[in-house]
Amino acid sequence: MTDRQRDEKLFSGGRIFDGVNAPVDGHALLMRDGRIARVAPASEFAGYAGLREDISGKTLLPGIIDSHVHLFLAGQIPFGFHMMLNEKDDCGGICSMRLMNGRFSRNYIDLDQADRTLAMLENAQANLRGGITSVRDMCGRDFYEMKVRDAIDAGQHLGPSIVCAGKGITITGGHGWWSGLEADGADGMRRAVRENIKAGSDFIKFVVTGGILTMGTDPLRTAFTQEEIEAGIGEARRLGKKAAVHAQGNDGIARAIRAGATSIEHGFELRDETIEEMIKLGVFLVPTLAIPDAFRESGKGFSPAMRDKGLKFAEMHVDSVRRYYTAGGKLAMGTDTGFPYIYHGNNARELFLMCEAGVAPLDALRAGTSSAAELCGFANRGRLAEGYWADMLIVNGDPSADITRVSDRAHHHAVYKNGFDVHSRLGTEPARPWPTPFSR
Ligand SMILES: [Zn+2]
């Protein structure tokens, strides 16, 4: 993309939300060389003779940042998971390339390396079309997502900025073992952290409790020993990496934050004293409310065992997020996109779910822009401020009054990435359609 000219353009006439402060009217934003050159009262640009876009009736805001995606998964109904879930219903061995809606779906479990890498690029671009201009990949497959990250950073492909965990570190047989790195003992933890860093991880993911998608693991049970948690997170922090911790039960969450976790992912079971401690330590909660939503909205696609497991935690999960927010905790929007029924490009729905759980629209928007940028470590992204990259979303109406203006992509008017008009370059439709009729 570096060989193509980015237009200098002045956006004026609409409302501007900078990612932090309350939206303002009467201001204009000048974009130049892929960056935000100036944001100021529109009167300052009275003599501007260059390209202009009138955004009257619209809101200009930073592109949304999703702090929890899996580029190697694509939200398919979990045929492909049966084998690794040890479930009885057999897919006949064709699940990873099953014909759905007249096309072969890619379920990513058994794809070859080349196909997998291409699919991850497609998924990354699907995010971008949906207004998601940066993502944090929370565990990929064999480190191939890092090639996608690097190709986008190098300007070879237009896509969202990506930071990568590499392989999530889990106990032997623990949640996500099928794509993660199994580690046991303090030395094993330190070695797993170093292996990820060697491969190019931007931060380290630890799977401290069980999870829904790995049958036989209990989301509320702490998987690692105290010694392992401290050794792993301690090593990540010693080597300058943030620690993102998959933790669902209260005990695992409490142990992880005391050991230095930067963020808690999911956080199904948050007791009040843990909430208090997280806030004191400045820990981010990444809500992933798309998960209970997927179980409620699309229960039939899951096997009965998995649906029961998912629904069991739905209410507890939403309630924990609500209490964390109400107590004043820091939220960064994250979805677990790639999880069954959570589709790349539909990520912004999470903002609606956050509001449904009681988060004020403006706080949800902050969680999906400036706060997510802070957690993920995207310098110069997530805000509309001078010198920042022009990662922007323009929507019809005012999302601080009606969150669906952002969460429902039908209201999206335009997406910009580093100043490139995304829809004019990539089109608005994903390279392959979402695999089921379940879409919103
Ligand atoms: Zn995840």
Coordinates of C-alpha atoms and ligand atoms in Angstrom, one line a residue:
M1 CA 0.0 0.0 0.0
T2 CA 3.0 2.3 0.4
D3 CA 3.1 3.0 -3.3
R4 CA -0.4 4.5 -3.3
Q5 CA -1.1 8.1 -2.6
R6 CA -3.1 8.8 0.5
D7 CA -5.4 11.8 0.0
E8 CA -5.1 14.9 2.2
K9 CA -8.6 15.6 3.3
L10 CA -10.5 17.9 5.6
F11 CA -13.5 16.4 7.5
S12 CA -15.9 19.0 8.8
G13 CA -19.6 19.6 9.5
G14 CA -20.1 16.7 11.9
R15 CA -19.4 15.7 15.4
I16 CA -16.0 14.5 16.5
F17 CA -15.2 12.0 19.3
D18 CA -11.5 12.0 20.0
G19 CA -11.5 8.7 21.9
V20 CA -11.3 10.4 25.4
N21 CA -13.4 13.6 25.8
A22 CA -17.1 14.2 25.2
P23 CA -17.9 14.6 21.5
V24 CA -17.7 18.1 20.1
D25 CA -19.5 20.0 17.3
G26 CA -18.1 22.7 15.1
H27 CA -14.6 21.2 14.8
A28 CA -12.8 19.9 11.8
L29 CA -10.0 17.3 11.3
L30 CA -7.3 17.5 8.7
M31 CA -5.8 14.2 7.6
R32 CA -2.4 14.3 5.8
D33 CA 0.1 11.5 4.9
G34 CA -1.9 9.0 6.8
R35 CA -1.8 10.9 10.0
I36 CA -4.0 13.4 11.8
A37 CA -2.4 16.8 11.0
R38 CA -4.8 19.0 13.0
V39 CA -8.0 19.0 14.9
A40 CA -9.4 22.5 15.6
P41 CA -12.5 24.7 15.4
A42 CA -13.8 24.6 11.8
S43 CA -13.3 28.4 11.5
E44 CA -9.5 27.9 11.4
F45 CA -9.8 26.1 8.1
A46 CA -11.9 28.8 6.4
G47 CA -9.4 29.3 3.6
Y48 CA -8.7 25.6 3.0
A49 CA -8.8 24.8 -0.7
G50 CA -8.0 21.1 -0.7
L51 CA -10.2 18.0 -0.7
R52 CA -13.1 18.2 1.8
E53 CA -15.7 15.9 3.1
D54 CA -18.8 17.2 4.7
I55 CA -19.8 14.8 7.5
S56 CA -22.9 16.7 8.6
G57 CA -25.2 14.3 10.6
K58 CA -22.3 12.0 11.2
T59 CA -19.7 11.3 13.8
L60 CA -16.0 10.9 13.3
L61 CA -14.3 8.7 15.8
P62 CA -11.1 6.6 16.2
G63 CA -11.2 3.2 14.6
I64 CA -12.3 0.5 17.1
I65 CA -9.7 -1.6 18.7
D66 CA -10.5 -5.2 19.7
S67 CA -8.3 -6.4 22.5
H68 CA -9.2 -10.0 22.2
V69 CA -9.4 -11.8 18.8
H70 CA -8.2 -15.1 17.3
L71 CA -7.3 -14.7 13.7
F72 CA -6.8 -18.4 13.2
L73 CA -10.4 -19.2 14.1
A74 CA -13.4 -17.8 12.1
G75 CA -16.5 -18.3 14.2
Q76 CA -17.8 -21.5 12.6
I77 CA -20.2 -23.8 14.3
P78 CA -17.9 -26.1 16.1
F79 CA -17.9 -29.1 13.8
G80 CA -14.1 -28.8 13.7
F81 CA -13.8 -28.9 17.4
H82 CA -15.5 -32.2 18.0
M83 CA -12.3 -34.3 17.9
M84 CA -10.3 -32.2 20.2
L85 CA -13.2 -31.7 22.6
N86 CA -13.4 -35.5 23.0
E87 CA -17.1 -35.3 22.2
K88 CA -19.0 -38.3 20.9
D89 CA -20.5 -36.7 17.8
D90 CA -18.0 -37.5 15.1
C91 CA -17.6 -35.1 12.1
G92 CA -16.3 -37.9 9.9
G93 CA -12.9 -36.3 9.7
I94 CA -14.0 -33.6 7.2
C95 CA -14.8 -30.9 9.6
S96 CA -12.0 -28.6 8.8
M97 CA -13.0 -28.3 5.2
R98 CA -16.7 -28.9 5.4
L99 CA -19.0 -27.6 2.7
M100 CA -21.3 -24.9 4.1
N101 CA -23.5 -22.6 2.1
G102 CA -21.9 -23.8 -1.1
R103 CA -18.4 -23.0 0.0
F104 CA -15.7 -24.8 1.9
S105 CA -15.5 -23.2 5.3
R106 CA -12.1 -23.0 6.9
N107 CA -12.2 -24.2 10.4
Y108 CA -8.5 -23.8 10.9
I109 CA -7.8 -26.8 13.0
D110 CA -6.2 -28.9 10.2
L111 CA -5.4 -26.4 7.5
D112 CA -2.0 -26.6 6.0
Q113 CA 0.4 -23.8 6.8
A114 CA 0.0 -21.8 3.6
D115 CA -3.8 -21.9 3.7
R116 CA -3.9 -21.0 7.3
T117 CA -1.8 -17.9 6.8
L118 CA -4.0 -16.8 3.9
A119 CA -7.1 -17.3 6.0
M120 CA -5.6 -15.3 8.8
L121 CA -5.0 -12.4 6.4
E122 CA -8.6 -12.6 5.2
N123 CA -9.8 -12.6 8.8
A124 CA -7.7 -9.6 9.6
Q125 CA -9.1 -7.7 6.6
A126 CA -12.6 -8.7 7.6
N127 CA -12.0 -6.9 10.9
L128 CA -10.8 -3.8 9.2
R129 CA -13.9 -3.6 6.9
G130 CA -16.0 -3.7 10.0
G131 CA -14.4 -0.6 11.5
I132 CA -11.8 -2.5 13.6
T133 CA -8.5 -0.8 12.8
S134 CA -6.3 -2.7 15.3
V135 CA -6.5 -6.0 17.1
R136 CA -4.8 -7.9 19.8
D137 CA -4.4 -11.6 18.8
M138 CA -4.8 -13.6 21.9
C139 CA -3.3 -16.9 20.7
G140 CA -2.8 -18.0 17.1
R141 CA -1.5 -21.1 15.5
D142 CA 2.1 -22.0 15.1
F143 CA 3.1 -18.2 15.1
Y144 CA 1.8 -17.7 11.5
E145 CA -0.3 -14.8 12.6
M146 CA 3.0 -12.9 13.2
K147 CA 3.7 -13.1 9.4
V148 CA 0.4 -11.5 8.8
R149 CA 1.2 -8.8 11.4
D150 CA 4.5 -8.1 9.9
A151 CA 3.2 -8.0 6.3
I152 CA 0.6 -5.5 7.3
D153 CA 3.1 -3.4 9.2
A154 CA 5.4 -3.4 6.2
G155 CA 2.6 -2.1 4.0
Q156 CA 2.4 -5.2 1.8
H157 CA -1.3 -5.6 2.6
L158 CA -3.9 -3.2 4.0
G159 CA -5.1 -4.6 7.3
P160 CA -5.6 -3.8 11.0
S161 CA -2.5 -3.2 13.2
I162 CA -2.0 -6.4 15.1
V163 CA -0.2 -7.3 18.3
C164 CA 0.3 -11.0 19.0
A165 CA 0.5 -13.3 22.0
G166 CA 1.9 -16.2 20.0
K167 CA 0.9 -19.3 21.8
G168 CA -1.1 -19.1 25.0
I169 CA 0.7 -20.8 27.9
T170 CA -1.4 -23.5 29.5
I171 CA -0.9 -26.6 31.7
T172 CA -0.5 -29.9 30.0
G173 CA -4.0 -30.8 28.8
G174 CA -5.3 -27.4 30.0
H175 CA -7.6 -25.0 28.2
G176 CA -6.5 -24.3 24.7
W177 CA -3.7 -26.9 24.7
W178 CA -4.5 -27.7 21.1
S179 CA -3.2 -24.4 19.9
G180 CA -1.1 -23.2 22.9
L181 CA 2.1 -24.1 24.6
E182 CA 1.9 -26.6 27.4
A183 CA 4.1 -25.8 30.3
D184 CA 4.6 -27.3 33.7
G185 CA 6.7 -26.3 36.7
A186 CA 8.4 -22.9 37.3
D187 CA 11.2 -23.6 34.8
G188 CA 8.7 -24.8 32.2
M189 CA 6.9 -21.5 32.6
R190 CA 10.0 -19.4 32.1
R191 CA 11.0 -21.5 29.1
A192 CA 7.5 -21.1 27.5
V193 CA 7.6 -17.3 28.0
R194 CA 11.1 -17.2 26.4
E195 CA 10.0 -19.4 23.5
N196 CA 7.1 -17.0 22.7
I197 CA 9.4 -14.0 22.9
K198 CA 11.9 -15.7 20.6
A199 CA 9.1 -16.2 18.1
G200 CA 8.1 -12.6 18.2
S201 CA 5.3 -12.2 20.8
D202 CA 4.4 -8.7 21.7
F203 CA 2.9 -9.7 25.0
I204 CA 2.4 -13.1 26.8
K205 CA -0.9 -14.9 27.3
F206 CA -1.4 -17.2 30.3
V207 CA -4.3 -19.6 30.6
V208 CA -4.7 -19.6 34.4
T209 CA -8.1 -21.4 34.6
G210 CA -10.0 -23.8 32.5
G211 CA -12.2 -22.6 29.7
I212 CA -15.5 -23.4 27.9
L213 CA -14.2 -24.6 24.6
T214 CA -11.9 -27.3 26.0
M215 CA -14.2 -29.9 27.4
G216 CA -12.9 -31.5 30.5
T217 CA -11.5 -28.2 31.9
D218 CA -13.4 -26.2 34.5
P219 CA -13.5 -22.4 33.9
L220 CA -13.7 -21.8 37.7
R221 CA -10.8 -24.0 38.6
T222 CA -7.3 -22.6 38.8
A223 CA -5.0 -24.7 36.5
F224 CA -1.5 -23.6 37.3
T225 CA 0.1 -23.8 40.8
Q226 CA 0.9 -20.6 42.7
E227 CA 4.6 -21.2 41.9
E228 CA 3.9 -21.5 38.2
I229 CA 1.7 -18.4 38.0
E230 CA 4.4 -16.3 39.8
A231 CA 7.2 -17.8 37.7
G232 CA 5.5 -17.2 34.4
I233 CA 4.0 -13.8 34.9
G234 CA 7.1 -12.7 36.7
E235 CA 9.3 -13.8 33.8
A236 CA 7.1 -12.0 31.3
R237 CA 7.2 -8.8 33.3
R238 CA 11.0 -9.1 33.9
L239 CA 11.5 -9.3 30.1
G240 CA 9.3 -6.2 29.6
K241 CA 6.2 -8.0 28.3
K242 CA 2.6 -7.4 29.5
A243 CA 0.8 -10.4 30.8
A244 CA -2.7 -11.0 29.5
V245 CA -4.4 -13.7 31.6
H246 CA -7.3 -15.9 30.6
A247 CA -9.0 -16.3 34.0
Q248 CA -12.6 -17.1 34.7
G249 CA -12.8 -18.2 38.3
N250 CA -12.3 -15.8 41.1
D251 CA -9.4 -17.7 42.6
G252 CA -7.3 -17.7 39.4
I253 CA -8.1 -14.1 38.8
A254 CA -6.9 -13.1 42.3
R255 CA -3.7 -15.1 42.0
A256 CA -3.0 -13.7 38.5
I257 CA -3.4 -10.0 39.5
R258 CA -1.2 -10.5 42.6
A259 CA 1.5 -12.0 40.4
G260 CA 1.4 -8.9 38.0
A261 CA -1.3 -9.6 35.4
T262 CA -1.9 -6.6 33.1
S263 CA -5.3 -7.7 32.0
I264 CA -7.9 -10.3 33.0
E265 CA -9.7 -11.8 30.0
H266 CA -13.3 -12.9 30.5
G267 CA -13.4 -12.6 34.3
F268 CA -16.6 -14.7 34.7
E269 CA -16.5 -14.8 38.5
L270 CA -15.4 -11.5 40.1
R271 CA -16.0 -11.2 43.8
D272 CA -16.1 -7.8 45.3
E273 CA -12.8 -8.0 47.1
T274 CA -11.1 -9.0 43.9
I275 CA -12.7 -6.2 42.0
E276 CA -11.3 -3.8 44.7
E277 CA -7.8 -5.3 44.3
M278 CA -7.9 -5.1 40.5
I279 CA -8.8 -1.5 40.6
K280 CA -6.1 -0.7 43.1
L281 CA -3.6 -2.4 40.9
G282 CA -4.9 -0.8 37.7
V283 CA -5.7 -4.1 36.0
F284 CA -7.8 -4.0 32.8
L285 CA -10.8 -6.2 32.4
V286 CA -11.5 -7.4 28.8
P287 CA -15.2 -8.4 29.0
T288 CA -15.7 -10.6 26.0
L289 CA -19.5 -10.3 26.4
A290 CA -19.8 -11.8 22.9
I291 CA -19.4 -15.2 24.5
P292 CA -22.6 -15.3 26.6
D293 CA -24.3 -13.6 23.7
A294 CA -23.2 -16.4 21.3
F295 CA -24.6 -19.0 23.6
R296 CA -27.9 -17.2 24.1
E297 CA -28.4 -16.2 20.5
S298 CA -27.1 -19.3 18.7
G299 CA -27.4 -22.1 21.2
K300 CA -28.6 -24.6 18.7
G301 CA -25.3 -24.6 16.8
F302 CA -23.5 -25.9 19.8
S303 CA -23.5 -29.5 21.0
P304 CA -25.8 -29.9 24.1
A305 CA -22.8 -30.4 26.4
M306 CA -21.1 -27.3 25.2
R307 CA -24.2 -25.2 25.2
D308 CA -24.9 -26.2 28.8
K309 CA -21.4 -25.4 29.8
G310 CA -21.6 -22.0 28.1
L311 CA -25.0 -21.0 29.4
K312 CA -24.0 -21.9 32.9
F313 CA -21.7 -19.0 33.2
A314 CA -23.6 -16.4 31.1
E315 CA -25.4 -14.6 33.8
M316 CA -22.4 -14.7 36.3
H317 CA -20.2 -13.2 33.5
V318 CA -22.4 -10.3 32.6
D319 CA -23.0 -9.5 36.3
S320 CA -19.2 -9.5 37.0
V321 CA -18.6 -7.0 34.1
R322 CA -21.4 -4.8 35.3
R323 CA -20.0 -4.7 38.9
Y324 CA -16.5 -4.1 37.7
Y325 CA -17.6 -1.1 35.7
T326 CA -19.8 0.3 38.4
A327 CA -16.9 0.1 40.9
G328 CA -14.8 2.2 38.5
G329 CA -12.6 -0.5 36.9
K330 CA -10.8 -0.1 33.6
L331 CA -12.4 -1.8 30.7
A332 CA -10.8 -2.5 27.3
M333 CA -13.2 -3.8 24.6
G334 CA -12.5 -7.4 23.6
T335 CA -14.7 -10.0 22.0
D336 CA -13.0 -13.4 21.5
T337 CA -13.9 -13.0 17.8
G338 CA -13.1 -16.3 16.1
F339 CA -14.9 -18.2 18.9
P340 CA -18.0 -20.1 17.5
Y341 CA -20.6 -17.6 16.2
I342 CA -18.4 -14.5 16.8
Y343 CA -17.4 -13.3 13.4
H344 CA -14.5 -11.2 12.2
G345 CA -16.0 -7.9 11.1
N346 CA -18.9 -8.0 13.6
N347 CA -16.7 -7.2 16.6
A348 CA -18.2 -3.8 17.3
R349 CA -21.4 -5.6 18.5
E350 CA -19.5 -5.9 21.8
L351 CA -20.1 -2.2 22.4
F352 CA -23.8 -2.8 22.3
L353 CA -23.5 -5.7 24.7
M354 CA -21.4 -3.6 27.1
C355 CA -24.1 -1.0 27.1
E356 CA -26.7 -3.6 27.6
A357 CA -24.8 -4.7 30.7
G358 CA -24.9 -1.2 32.0
V359 CA -21.9 0.6 30.6
A360 CA -22.6 4.2 29.5
P361 CA -22.2 4.6 25.7
L362 CA -19.3 7.1 26.0
D363 CA -17.4 4.7 28.4
A364 CA -18.0 1.8 26.0
L365 CA -16.5 4.0 23.2
R366 CA -13.5 4.9 25.3
A367 CA -13.0 1.2 26.1
G368 CA -13.0 0.4 22.4
T369 CA -10.6 3.2 21.4
S370 CA -8.2 5.0 23.8
S371 CA -8.3 2.4 26.6
A372 CA -7.9 -0.5 24.3
A373 CA -4.9 1.2 22.7
E374 CA -3.3 1.7 26.1
L375 CA -3.8 -1.9 27.0
C376 CA -2.6 -3.3 23.7
G377 CA 0.3 -0.9 23.4
F378 CA -0.7 0.8 20.2
A379 CA 1.2 4.1 20.4
N380 CA -0.3 6.9 18.4
R381 CA -3.6 5.0 17.7
G382 CA -6.9 4.9 19.4
R383 CA -7.4 8.7 19.6
L384 CA -8.0 11.5 17.2
A385 CA -5.1 13.8 18.1
E386 CA -2.4 15.5 16.2
G387 CA 0.4 13.2 15.1
Y388 CA -1.7 10.1 15.6
W389 CA -2.3 7.7 12.7
A390 CA -5.5 8.4 10.8
D391 CA -7.3 5.2 12.0
M392 CA -10.9 6.4 11.8
L393 CA -14.5 5.4 11.6
I394 CA -17.3 7.6 10.4
V395 CA -20.8 6.6 11.4
N396 CA -24.3 8.0 10.7
G397 CA -25.7 9.7 13.8
D398 CA -24.2 10.0 17.3
P399 CA -23.0 6.8 18.9
S400 CA -22.6 8.5 22.3
A401 CA -26.4 8.8 22.3
D402 CA -27.1 5.6 20.4
I403 CA -24.4 2.9 20.5
T404 CA -25.9 0.9 17.6
R405 CA -24.5 3.7 15.4
V406 CA -21.1 2.0 15.9
S407 CA -22.1 -1.5 17.0
D408 CA -24.2 -2.2 13.9
R409 CA -22.1 -1.8 10.9
A410 CA -25.1 -0.9 8.7
H411 CA -24.6 2.6 10.2
H412 CA -20.9 2.7 9.2
H413 CA -20.2 5.3 6.6
A414 CA -16.4 4.9 6.1
V415 CA -13.3 3.4 7.6
Y416 CA -9.8 4.8 7.3
K417 CA -6.6 2.9 8.1
N418 CA -3.4 4.9 8.2
G419 CA -5.3 7.4 6.0
F420 CA -6.4 4.8 3.4
D421 CA -10.1 4.6 2.6
V422 CA -10.6 0.9 3.5
H423 CA -13.9 0.3 1.7
S424 CA -12.7 1.8 -1.6
R425 CA -9.7 -0.5 -1.5
L426 CA -11.0 -3.7 0.0
G427 CA -14.7 -3.4 -0.7
T428 CA -17.3 -3.7 2.0
E429 CA -18.0 -7.4 1.9
P430 CA -15.7 -10.0 3.5
A431 CA -13.7 -12.3 1.1
R432 CA -15.9 -15.1 2.2
P433 CA -19.3 -14.8 3.8
W434 CA -19.9 -15.7 7.4
P435 CA -20.7 -19.4 7.4
T436 CA -24.2 -19.5 8.9
P437 CA -27.4 -17.5 8.5
F438 CA -26.7 -16.2 12.0
S439 CA -25.7 -12.6 11.4
R440 CA -26.8 -9.2 12.6
Ligands
ZN1 ZN -9.9 -16.1 23.5

